[in-house]
mmCIF file of C-alpha atoms in Angstrom:
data_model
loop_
_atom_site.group_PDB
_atom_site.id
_atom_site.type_symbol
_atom_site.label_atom_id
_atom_site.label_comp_id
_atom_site.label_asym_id
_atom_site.label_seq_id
_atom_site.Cartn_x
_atom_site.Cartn_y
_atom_site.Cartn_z
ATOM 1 C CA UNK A 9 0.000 0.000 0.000
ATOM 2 C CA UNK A 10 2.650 2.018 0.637
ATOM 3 C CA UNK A 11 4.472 1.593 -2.246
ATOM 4 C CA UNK A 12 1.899 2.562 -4.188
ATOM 5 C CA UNK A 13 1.348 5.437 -2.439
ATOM 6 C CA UNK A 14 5.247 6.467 -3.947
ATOM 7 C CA UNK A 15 3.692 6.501 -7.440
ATOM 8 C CA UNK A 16 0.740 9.129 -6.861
ATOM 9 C CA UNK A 17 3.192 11.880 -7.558
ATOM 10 C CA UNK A 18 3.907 9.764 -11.176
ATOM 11 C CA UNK A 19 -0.010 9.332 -11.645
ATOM 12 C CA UNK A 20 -0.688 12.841 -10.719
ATOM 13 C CA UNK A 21 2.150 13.707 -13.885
ATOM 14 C CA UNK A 22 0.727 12.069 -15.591
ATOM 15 C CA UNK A 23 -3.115 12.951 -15.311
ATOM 16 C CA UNK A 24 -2.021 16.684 -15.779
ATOM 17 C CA UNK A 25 0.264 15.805 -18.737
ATOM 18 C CA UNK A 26 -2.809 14.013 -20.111
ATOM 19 C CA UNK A 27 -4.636 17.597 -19.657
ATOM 20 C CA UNK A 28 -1.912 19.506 -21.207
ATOM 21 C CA UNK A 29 -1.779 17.137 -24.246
ATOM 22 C CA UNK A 30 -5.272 17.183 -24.923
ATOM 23 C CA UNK A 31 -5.095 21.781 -24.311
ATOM 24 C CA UNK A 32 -2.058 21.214 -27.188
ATOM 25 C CA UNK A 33 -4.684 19.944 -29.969
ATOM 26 C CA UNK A 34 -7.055 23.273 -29.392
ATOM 27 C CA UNK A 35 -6.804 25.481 -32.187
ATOM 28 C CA UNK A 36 -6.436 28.945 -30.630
ATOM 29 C CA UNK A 37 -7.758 30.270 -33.427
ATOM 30 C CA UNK A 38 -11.247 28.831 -32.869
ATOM 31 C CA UNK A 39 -12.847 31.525 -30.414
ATOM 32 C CA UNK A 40 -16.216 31.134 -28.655
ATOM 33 C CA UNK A 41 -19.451 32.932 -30.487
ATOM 34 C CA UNK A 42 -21.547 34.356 -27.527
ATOM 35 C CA UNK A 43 -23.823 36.224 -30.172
ATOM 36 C CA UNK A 44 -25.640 33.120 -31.596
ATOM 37 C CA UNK A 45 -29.806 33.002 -30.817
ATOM 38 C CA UNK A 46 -29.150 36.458 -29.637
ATOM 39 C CA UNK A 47 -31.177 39.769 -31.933
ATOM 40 C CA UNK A 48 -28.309 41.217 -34.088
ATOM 41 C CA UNK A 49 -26.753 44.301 -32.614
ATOM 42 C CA UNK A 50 -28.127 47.929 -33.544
ATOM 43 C CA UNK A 51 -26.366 49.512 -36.608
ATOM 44 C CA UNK A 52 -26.615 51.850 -39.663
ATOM 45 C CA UNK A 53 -23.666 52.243 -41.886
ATOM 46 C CA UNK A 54 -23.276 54.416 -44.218
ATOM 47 C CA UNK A 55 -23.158 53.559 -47.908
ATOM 48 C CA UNK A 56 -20.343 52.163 -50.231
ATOM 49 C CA UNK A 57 -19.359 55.382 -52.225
ATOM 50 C CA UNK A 58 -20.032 54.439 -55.725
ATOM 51 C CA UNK A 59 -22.523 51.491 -55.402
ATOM 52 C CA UNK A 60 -25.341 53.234 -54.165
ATOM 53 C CA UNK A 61 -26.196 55.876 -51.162
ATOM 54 C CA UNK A 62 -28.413 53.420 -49.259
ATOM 55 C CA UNK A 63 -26.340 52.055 -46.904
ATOM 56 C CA UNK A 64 -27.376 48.958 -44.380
ATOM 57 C CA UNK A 65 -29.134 49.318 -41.327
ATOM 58 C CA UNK A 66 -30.418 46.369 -38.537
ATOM 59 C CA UNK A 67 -33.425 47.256 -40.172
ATOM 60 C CA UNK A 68 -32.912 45.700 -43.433
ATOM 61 C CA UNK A 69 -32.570 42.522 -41.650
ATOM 62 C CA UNK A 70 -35.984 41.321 -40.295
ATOM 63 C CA UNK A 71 -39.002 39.531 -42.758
ATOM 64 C CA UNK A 72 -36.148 37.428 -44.732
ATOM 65 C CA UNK A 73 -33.375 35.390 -44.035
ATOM 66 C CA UNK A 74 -29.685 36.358 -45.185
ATOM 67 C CA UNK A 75 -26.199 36.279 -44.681
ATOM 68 C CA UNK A 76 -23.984 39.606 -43.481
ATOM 69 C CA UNK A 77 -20.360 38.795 -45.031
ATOM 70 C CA UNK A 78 -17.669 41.139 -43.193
ATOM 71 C CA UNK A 79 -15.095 41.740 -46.154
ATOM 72 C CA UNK A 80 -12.155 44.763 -47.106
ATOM 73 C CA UNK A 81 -10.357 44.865 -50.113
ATOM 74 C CA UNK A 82 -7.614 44.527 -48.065
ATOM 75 C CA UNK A 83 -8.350 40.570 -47.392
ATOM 76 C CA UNK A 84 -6.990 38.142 -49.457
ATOM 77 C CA UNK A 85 -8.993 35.391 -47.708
ATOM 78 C CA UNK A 86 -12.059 37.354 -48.896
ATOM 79 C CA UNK A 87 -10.788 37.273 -52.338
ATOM 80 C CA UNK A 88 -10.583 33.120 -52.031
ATOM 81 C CA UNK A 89 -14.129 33.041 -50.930
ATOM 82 C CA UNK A 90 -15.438 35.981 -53.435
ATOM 83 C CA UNK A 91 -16.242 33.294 -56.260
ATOM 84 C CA UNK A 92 -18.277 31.285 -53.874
ATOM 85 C CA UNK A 93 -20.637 34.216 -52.519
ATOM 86 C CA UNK A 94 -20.819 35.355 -56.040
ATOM 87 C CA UNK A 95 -22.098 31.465 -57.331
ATOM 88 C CA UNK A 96 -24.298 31.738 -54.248
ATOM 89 C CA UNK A 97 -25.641 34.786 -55.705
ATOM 90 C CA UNK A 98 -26.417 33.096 -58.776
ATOM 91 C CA UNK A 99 -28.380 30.773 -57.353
ATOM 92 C CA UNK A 100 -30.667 32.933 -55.235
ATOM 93 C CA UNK A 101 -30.527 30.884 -52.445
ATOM 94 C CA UNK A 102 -30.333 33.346 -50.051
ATOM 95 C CA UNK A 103 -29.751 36.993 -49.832
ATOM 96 C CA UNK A 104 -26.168 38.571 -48.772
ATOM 97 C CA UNK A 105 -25.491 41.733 -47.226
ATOM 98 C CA UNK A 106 -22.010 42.568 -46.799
ATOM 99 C CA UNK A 107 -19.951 45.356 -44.559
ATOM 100 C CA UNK A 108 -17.317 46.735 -45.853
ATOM 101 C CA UNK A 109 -14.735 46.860 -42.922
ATOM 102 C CA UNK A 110 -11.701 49.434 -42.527
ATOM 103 C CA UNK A 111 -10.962 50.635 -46.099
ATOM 104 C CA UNK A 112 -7.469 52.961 -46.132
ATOM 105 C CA UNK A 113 -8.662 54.247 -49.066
ATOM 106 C CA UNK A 114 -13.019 54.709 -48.838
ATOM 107 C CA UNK A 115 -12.900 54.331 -52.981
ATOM 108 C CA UNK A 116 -10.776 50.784 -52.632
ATOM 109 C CA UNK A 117 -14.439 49.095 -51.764
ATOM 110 C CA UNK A 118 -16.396 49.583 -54.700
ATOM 111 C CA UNK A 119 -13.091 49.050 -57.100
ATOM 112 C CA UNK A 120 -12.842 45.997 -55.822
ATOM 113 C CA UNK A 121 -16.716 44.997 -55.961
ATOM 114 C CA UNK A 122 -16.273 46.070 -59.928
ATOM 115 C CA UNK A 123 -13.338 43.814 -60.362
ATOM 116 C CA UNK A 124 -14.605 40.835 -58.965
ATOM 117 C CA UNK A 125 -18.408 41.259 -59.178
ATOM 118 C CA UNK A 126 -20.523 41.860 -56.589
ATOM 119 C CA UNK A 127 -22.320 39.515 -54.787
ATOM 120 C CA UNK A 128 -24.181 41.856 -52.625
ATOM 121 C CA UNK A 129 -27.854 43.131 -51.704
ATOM 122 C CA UNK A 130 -27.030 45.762 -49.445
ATOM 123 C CA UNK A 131 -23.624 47.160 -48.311
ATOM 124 C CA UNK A 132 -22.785 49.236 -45.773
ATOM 125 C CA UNK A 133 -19.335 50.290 -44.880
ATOM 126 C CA UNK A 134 -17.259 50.477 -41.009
ATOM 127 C CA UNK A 135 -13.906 52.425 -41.034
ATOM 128 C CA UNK A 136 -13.774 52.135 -37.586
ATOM 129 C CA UNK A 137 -14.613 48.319 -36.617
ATOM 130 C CA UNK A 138 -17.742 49.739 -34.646
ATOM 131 C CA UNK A 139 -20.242 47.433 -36.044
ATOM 132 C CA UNK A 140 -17.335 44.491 -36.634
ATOM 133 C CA UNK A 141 -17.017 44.643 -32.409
ATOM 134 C CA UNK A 142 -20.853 44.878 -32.120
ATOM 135 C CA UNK A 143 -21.087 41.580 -34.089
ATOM 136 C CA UNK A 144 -17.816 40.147 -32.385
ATOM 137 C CA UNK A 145 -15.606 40.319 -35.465
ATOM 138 C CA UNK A 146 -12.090 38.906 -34.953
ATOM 139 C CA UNK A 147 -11.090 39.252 -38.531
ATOM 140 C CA UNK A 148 -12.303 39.169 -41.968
ATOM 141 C CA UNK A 149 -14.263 37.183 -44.129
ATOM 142 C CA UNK A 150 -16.911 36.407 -40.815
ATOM 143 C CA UNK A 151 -20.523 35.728 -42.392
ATOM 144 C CA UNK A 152 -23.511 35.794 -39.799
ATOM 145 C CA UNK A 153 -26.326 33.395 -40.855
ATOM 146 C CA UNK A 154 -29.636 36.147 -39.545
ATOM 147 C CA UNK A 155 -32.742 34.426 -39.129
ATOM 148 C CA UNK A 156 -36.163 36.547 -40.179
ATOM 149 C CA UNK A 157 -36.360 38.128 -36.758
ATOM 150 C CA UNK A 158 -32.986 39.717 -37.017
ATOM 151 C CA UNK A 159 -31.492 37.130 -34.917
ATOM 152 C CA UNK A 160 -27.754 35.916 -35.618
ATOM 153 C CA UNK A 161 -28.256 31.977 -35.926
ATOM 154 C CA UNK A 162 -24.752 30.952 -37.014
ATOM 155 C CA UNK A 163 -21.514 32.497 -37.626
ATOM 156 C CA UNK A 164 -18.090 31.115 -39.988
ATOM 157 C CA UNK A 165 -14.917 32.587 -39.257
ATOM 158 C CA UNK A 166 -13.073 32.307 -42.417
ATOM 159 C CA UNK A 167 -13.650 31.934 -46.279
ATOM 160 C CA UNK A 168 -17.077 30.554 -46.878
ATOM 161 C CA UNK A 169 -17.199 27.613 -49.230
ATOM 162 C CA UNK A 170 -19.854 25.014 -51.282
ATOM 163 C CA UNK A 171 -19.121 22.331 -48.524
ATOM 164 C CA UNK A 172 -19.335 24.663 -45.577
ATOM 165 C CA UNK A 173 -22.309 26.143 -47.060
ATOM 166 C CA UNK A 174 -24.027 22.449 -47.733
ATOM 167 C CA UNK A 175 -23.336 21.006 -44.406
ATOM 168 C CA UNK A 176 -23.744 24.069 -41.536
ATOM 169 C CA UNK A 177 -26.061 26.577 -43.601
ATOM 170 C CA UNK A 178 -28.406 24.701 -45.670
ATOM 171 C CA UNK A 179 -29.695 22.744 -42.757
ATOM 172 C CA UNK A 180 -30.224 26.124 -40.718
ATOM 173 C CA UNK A 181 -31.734 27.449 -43.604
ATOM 174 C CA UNK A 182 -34.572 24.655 -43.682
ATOM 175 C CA UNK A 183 -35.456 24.281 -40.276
ATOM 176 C CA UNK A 184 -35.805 28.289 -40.091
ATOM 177 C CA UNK A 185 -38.211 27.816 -43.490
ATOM 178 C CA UNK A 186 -40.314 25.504 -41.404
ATOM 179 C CA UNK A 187 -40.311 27.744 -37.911
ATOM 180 C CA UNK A 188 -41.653 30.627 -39.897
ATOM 181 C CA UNK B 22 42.407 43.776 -7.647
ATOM 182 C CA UNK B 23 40.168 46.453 -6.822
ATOM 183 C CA UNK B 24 36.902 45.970 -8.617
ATOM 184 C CA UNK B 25 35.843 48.634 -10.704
ATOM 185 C CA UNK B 26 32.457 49.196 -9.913
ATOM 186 C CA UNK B 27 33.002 48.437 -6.443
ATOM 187 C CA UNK B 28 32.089 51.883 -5.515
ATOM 188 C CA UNK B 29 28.746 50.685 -6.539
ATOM 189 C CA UNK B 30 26.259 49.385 -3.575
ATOM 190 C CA UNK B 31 23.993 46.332 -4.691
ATOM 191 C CA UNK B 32 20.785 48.208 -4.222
ATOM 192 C CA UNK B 33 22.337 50.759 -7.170
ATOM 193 C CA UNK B 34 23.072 47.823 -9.323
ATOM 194 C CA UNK B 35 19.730 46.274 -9.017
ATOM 195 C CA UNK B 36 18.127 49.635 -10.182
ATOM 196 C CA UNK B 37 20.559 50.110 -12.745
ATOM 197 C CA UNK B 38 19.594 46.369 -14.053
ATOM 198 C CA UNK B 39 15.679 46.982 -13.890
ATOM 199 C CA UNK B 40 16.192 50.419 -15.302
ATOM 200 C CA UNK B 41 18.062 48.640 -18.678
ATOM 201 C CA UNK B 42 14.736 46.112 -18.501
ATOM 202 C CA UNK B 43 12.015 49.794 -18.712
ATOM 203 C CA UNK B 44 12.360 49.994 -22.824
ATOM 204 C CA UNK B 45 11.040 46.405 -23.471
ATOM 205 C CA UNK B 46 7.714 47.229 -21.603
ATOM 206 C CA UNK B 47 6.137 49.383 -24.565
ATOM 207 C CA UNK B 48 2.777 50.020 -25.303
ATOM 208 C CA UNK B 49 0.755 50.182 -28.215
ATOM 209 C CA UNK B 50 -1.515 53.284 -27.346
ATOM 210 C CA UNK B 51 -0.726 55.995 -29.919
ATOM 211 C CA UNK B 52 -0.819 60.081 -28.993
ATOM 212 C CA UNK B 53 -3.471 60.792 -31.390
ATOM 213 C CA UNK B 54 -5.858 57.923 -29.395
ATOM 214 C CA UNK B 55 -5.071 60.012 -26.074
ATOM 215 C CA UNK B 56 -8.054 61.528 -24.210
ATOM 216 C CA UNK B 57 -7.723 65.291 -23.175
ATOM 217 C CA UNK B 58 -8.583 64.508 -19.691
ATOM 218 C CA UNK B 59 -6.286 62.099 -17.815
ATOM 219 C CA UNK B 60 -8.545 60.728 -15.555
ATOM 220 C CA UNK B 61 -10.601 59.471 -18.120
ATOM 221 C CA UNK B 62 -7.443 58.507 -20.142
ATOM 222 C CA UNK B 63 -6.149 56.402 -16.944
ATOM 223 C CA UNK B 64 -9.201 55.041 -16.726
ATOM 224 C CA UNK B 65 -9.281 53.855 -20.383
ATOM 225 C CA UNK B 66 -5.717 52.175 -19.727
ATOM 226 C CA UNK B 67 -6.865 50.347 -16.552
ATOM 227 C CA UNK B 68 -9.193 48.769 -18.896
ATOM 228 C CA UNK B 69 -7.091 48.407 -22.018
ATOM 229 C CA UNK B 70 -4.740 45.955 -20.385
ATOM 230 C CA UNK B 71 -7.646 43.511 -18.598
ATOM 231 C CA UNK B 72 -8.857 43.218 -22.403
ATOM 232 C CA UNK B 73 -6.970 40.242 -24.747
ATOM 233 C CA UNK B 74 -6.657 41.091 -27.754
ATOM 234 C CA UNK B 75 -8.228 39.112 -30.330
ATOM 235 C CA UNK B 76 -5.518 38.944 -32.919
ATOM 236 C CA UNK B 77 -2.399 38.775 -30.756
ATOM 237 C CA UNK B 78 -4.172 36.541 -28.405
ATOM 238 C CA UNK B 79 -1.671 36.983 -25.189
ATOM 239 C CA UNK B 80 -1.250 40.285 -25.630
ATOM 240 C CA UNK B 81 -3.995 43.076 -23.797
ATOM 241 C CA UNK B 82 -5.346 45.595 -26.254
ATOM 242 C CA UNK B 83 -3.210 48.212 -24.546
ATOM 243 C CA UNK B 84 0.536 46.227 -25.664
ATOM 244 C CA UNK B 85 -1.061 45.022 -29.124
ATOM 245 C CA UNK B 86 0.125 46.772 -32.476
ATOM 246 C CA UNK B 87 -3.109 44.792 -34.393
ATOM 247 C CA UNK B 88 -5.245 47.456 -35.870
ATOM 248 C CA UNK B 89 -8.194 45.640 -34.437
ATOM 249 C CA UNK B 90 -6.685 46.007 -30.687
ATOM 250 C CA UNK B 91 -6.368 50.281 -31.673
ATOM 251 C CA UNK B 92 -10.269 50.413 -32.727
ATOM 252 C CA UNK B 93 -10.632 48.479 -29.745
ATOM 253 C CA UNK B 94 -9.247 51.065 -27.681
ATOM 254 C CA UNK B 95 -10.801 53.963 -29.349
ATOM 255 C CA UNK B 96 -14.038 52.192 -28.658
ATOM 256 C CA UNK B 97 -13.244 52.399 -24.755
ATOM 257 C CA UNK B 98 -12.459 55.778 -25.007
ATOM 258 C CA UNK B 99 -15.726 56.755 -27.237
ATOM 259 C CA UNK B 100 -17.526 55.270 -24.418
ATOM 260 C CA UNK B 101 -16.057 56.842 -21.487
ATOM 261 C CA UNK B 102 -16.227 60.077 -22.848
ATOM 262 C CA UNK B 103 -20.089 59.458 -23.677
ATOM 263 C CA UNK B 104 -20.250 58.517 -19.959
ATOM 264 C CA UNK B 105 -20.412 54.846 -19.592
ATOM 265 C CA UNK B 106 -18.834 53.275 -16.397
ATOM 266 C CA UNK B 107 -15.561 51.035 -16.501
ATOM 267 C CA UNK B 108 -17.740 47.906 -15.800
ATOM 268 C CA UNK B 109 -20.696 48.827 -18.472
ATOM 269 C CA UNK B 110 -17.685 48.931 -21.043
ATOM 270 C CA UNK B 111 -16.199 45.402 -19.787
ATOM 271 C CA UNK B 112 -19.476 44.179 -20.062
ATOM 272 C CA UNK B 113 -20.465 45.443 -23.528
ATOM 273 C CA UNK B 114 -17.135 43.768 -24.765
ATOM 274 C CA UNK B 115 -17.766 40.307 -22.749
ATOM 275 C CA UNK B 116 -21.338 40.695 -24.315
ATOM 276 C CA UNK B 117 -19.707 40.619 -27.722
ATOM 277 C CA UNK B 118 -16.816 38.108 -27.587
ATOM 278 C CA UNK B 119 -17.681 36.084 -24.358
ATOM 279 C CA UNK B 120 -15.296 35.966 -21.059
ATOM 280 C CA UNK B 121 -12.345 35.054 -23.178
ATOM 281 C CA UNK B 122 -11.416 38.453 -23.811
ATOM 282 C CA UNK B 123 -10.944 38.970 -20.471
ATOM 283 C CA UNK B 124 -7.202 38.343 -19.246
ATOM 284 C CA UNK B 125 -8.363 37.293 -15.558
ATOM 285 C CA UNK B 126 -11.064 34.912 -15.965
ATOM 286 C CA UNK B 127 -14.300 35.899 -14.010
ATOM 287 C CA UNK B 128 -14.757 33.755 -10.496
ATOM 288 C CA UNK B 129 -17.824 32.093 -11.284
ATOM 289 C CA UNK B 130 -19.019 28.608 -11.186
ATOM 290 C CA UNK B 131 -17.527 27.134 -14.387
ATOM 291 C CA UNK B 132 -13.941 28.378 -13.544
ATOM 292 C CA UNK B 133 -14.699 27.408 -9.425
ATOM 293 C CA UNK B 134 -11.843 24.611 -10.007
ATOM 294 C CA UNK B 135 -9.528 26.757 -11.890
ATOM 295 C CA UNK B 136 -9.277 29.361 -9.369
ATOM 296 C CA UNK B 137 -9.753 26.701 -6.087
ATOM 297 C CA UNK B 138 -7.351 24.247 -7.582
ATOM 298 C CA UNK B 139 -4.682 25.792 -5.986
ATOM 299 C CA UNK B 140 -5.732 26.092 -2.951
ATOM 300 C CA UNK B 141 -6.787 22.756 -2.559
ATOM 301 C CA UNK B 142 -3.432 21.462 -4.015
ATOM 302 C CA UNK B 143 -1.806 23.149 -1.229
ATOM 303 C CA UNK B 144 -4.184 21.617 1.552
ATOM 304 C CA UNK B 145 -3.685 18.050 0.204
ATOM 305 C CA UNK B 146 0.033 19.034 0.297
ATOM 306 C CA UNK B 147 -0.315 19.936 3.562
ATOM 307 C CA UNK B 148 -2.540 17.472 4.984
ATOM 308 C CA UNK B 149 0.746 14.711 2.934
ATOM 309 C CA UNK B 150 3.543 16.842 5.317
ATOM 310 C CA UNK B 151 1.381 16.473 8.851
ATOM 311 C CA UNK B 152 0.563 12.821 8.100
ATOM 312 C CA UNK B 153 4.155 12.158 7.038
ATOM 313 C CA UNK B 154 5.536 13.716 10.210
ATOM 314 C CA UNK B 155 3.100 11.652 12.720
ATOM 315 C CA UNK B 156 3.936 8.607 11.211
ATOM 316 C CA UNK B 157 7.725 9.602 12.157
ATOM 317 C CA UNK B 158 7.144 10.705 15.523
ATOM 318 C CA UNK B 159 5.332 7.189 16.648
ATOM 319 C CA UNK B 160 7.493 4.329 14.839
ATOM 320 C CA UNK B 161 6.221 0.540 15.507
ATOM 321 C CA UNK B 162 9.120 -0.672 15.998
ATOM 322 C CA UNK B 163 9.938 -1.615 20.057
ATOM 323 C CA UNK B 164 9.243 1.049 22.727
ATOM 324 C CA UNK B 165 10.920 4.455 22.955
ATOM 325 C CA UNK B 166 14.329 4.047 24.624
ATOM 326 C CA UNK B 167 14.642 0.494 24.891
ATOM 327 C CA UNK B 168 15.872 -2.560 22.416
ATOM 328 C CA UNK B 169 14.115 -5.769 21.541
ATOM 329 C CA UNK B 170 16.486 -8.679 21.897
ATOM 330 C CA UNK B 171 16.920 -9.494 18.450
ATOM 331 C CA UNK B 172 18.032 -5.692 17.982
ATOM 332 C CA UNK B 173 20.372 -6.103 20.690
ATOM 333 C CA UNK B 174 21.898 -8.838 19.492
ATOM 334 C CA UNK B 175 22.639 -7.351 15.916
ATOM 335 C CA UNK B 176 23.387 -4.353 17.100
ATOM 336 C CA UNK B 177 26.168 -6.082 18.892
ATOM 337 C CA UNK B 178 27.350 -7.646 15.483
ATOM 338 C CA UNK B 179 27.525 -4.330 13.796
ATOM 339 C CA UNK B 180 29.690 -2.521 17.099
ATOM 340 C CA UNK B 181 32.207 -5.761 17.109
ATOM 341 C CA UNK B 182 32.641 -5.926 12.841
ATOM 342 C CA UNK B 183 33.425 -2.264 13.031
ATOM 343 C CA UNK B 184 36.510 -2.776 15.282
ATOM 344 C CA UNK B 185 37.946 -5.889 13.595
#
């Protein structure tokens, strides 16, 4: 009995080693979305210069449900995912807003919208990452999944894609059909 | 030899030492995000460095160079000049990126073991020393003071092999 009793320190290495291991495999990239089920945040941004003086407002989110894509010109994963949003657009499966975050240059927005098409119902645009910290933006591309009540549902950090679409959007999507 | 820098007390050495260390602690708060009033703009750094930032994840927003750590701060300091209390701006920026922006994790009952772990570490290490020591103080073997026979007896062997 006693001699086991020497090896408790050992087991004790090794339960917190164990621990450690298992912390090692965490990607610290992957942060924790507090916002989901909760009403999207207040905003009104002012329009893209160029595209239109509309703007995008909270407002434009309730009666339908659509995506908000955070994007700059600046963002090259944005530019990876641009051909995906703009095939999504194609095929009208669901609307997508986008915000236009932290341009240097205000004109660098809409240039790049012209290059690469533009994918986009409404657009509003944040110099100063007020809305991105409202929504809890770590970095660009985000894209919210809003529900018809103006409630955030499901966010991606990182270039949207087909699969990522298929497997965590589409199956929102349809349940949120069938609640309303 | 004389040394050099003899003339030099310890105490004077140490400060000279910690004085070398004072450029490596920079921060990232620029002169144009400075508020006019430096309560307020104390205020706004007490809270700056209990917020992580998101991009430089060990880093508070008040040490972080990541553009996203500056709006960050002007965001504090937009809100304390419209009025809000140093909590109410914690707690809008907990609302909107959960407790792991904080740098001290909140005492509350999912982090109970994180923050009591210690503690109890040390009174199991504790309770180990005191049960150690009264197993020492009351051995089972014979009666204080005295021999048994057979310990006698080898004891004997041991005192006469020593002198051969």
């Amino acid at each position: 009995m006693t001699r086991l009793f020497f090896f408790l320190p050992f087991a004790i290495f090794v339960i917190i080693g164990a621990y450690l291991g298992i912390g090692l495999t965490n990607d610290p990239n992957k942060l924790p979305v507090v916002l989901t089920g909760k009403i999207a945040p207040n905003f009104s941004l002012a329009p893209l210069k160029g595209r239109d003086n509309r703007g995008f407002s909270n407002n434009d989110l309730t009666g339908k449900i659509s995506l908000i894509n955070f994007w700059g010109s600046w963002c090259i994963s944005c530019k990876a995912e641009h051909s995906f949003l703009m095939k999504l657009k194609t095929s009208n499966a669901i609307q997508i807003n986008g915000v236009n975050w932290r341009e240097k240059n205000m004109d660098s927005g809409f240039q790049w919208l012209k290059r690469f098409g533009d994918p986009y119902n409404f657009v509003g645009v944040d110099p100063n990452s007020e809305v991105v910290i409202g929504f809890g933006v770590t970095g660009a591309p985000e894209t919210f999944l809003i529900d018809a009540n103006g409630r955030i549902r499901f966010k991606h950090v990182g270039p949207l894609n087909q699969k990522i679409f298929d497997e965590k959007i589409v199956p929102l999507i349809t349940i949120l059909q069938k609640e309303s | 030899m004389p040394n050099p820098l003899s003339f030099l007390a310890v105490r004077q050495v140490v400060i000279i030492f910690l004085l070398v260390l004072l450029p490596f602690v920079g921060y990232a708060v620029e002169p144009s995000e400075m508020l006019r009033d430096p309560s307020l703009e104390l205020r706004a750094r007490s809270i700056s460095v209990k917020l992580r930032c998101l991009v430089c994840q060990n880093q508070s927003i008040d040490e972080s160079d990541a553009v996203l750590a500056r709006d960050l701060r002007i965001l504090v300091r937009k809100r304390l000049v419209a009025g809000d209390s140093d909590n109410e701006i914690i707690e809008y920026v907990v609302s909107r990126y959960g407790d792991f922006v904080l740098l001290i994790p909140p005492f509350k009952p999912m982090t109970y073991l994180l923050w009591l772990s210690p503690w109890i570490i040390l009174a199991v290490a504790f309770l180990g020393i005191v049960v150690f020591f009264r197993n020492r103080k009351n051995p089972s073997i014979g009666e204080k003071g005295t021999l048994s026979v057979d310990e006698k007896s080898r004891l004997g062997e041991l005192m006469s092999d020593s002198f051969e």
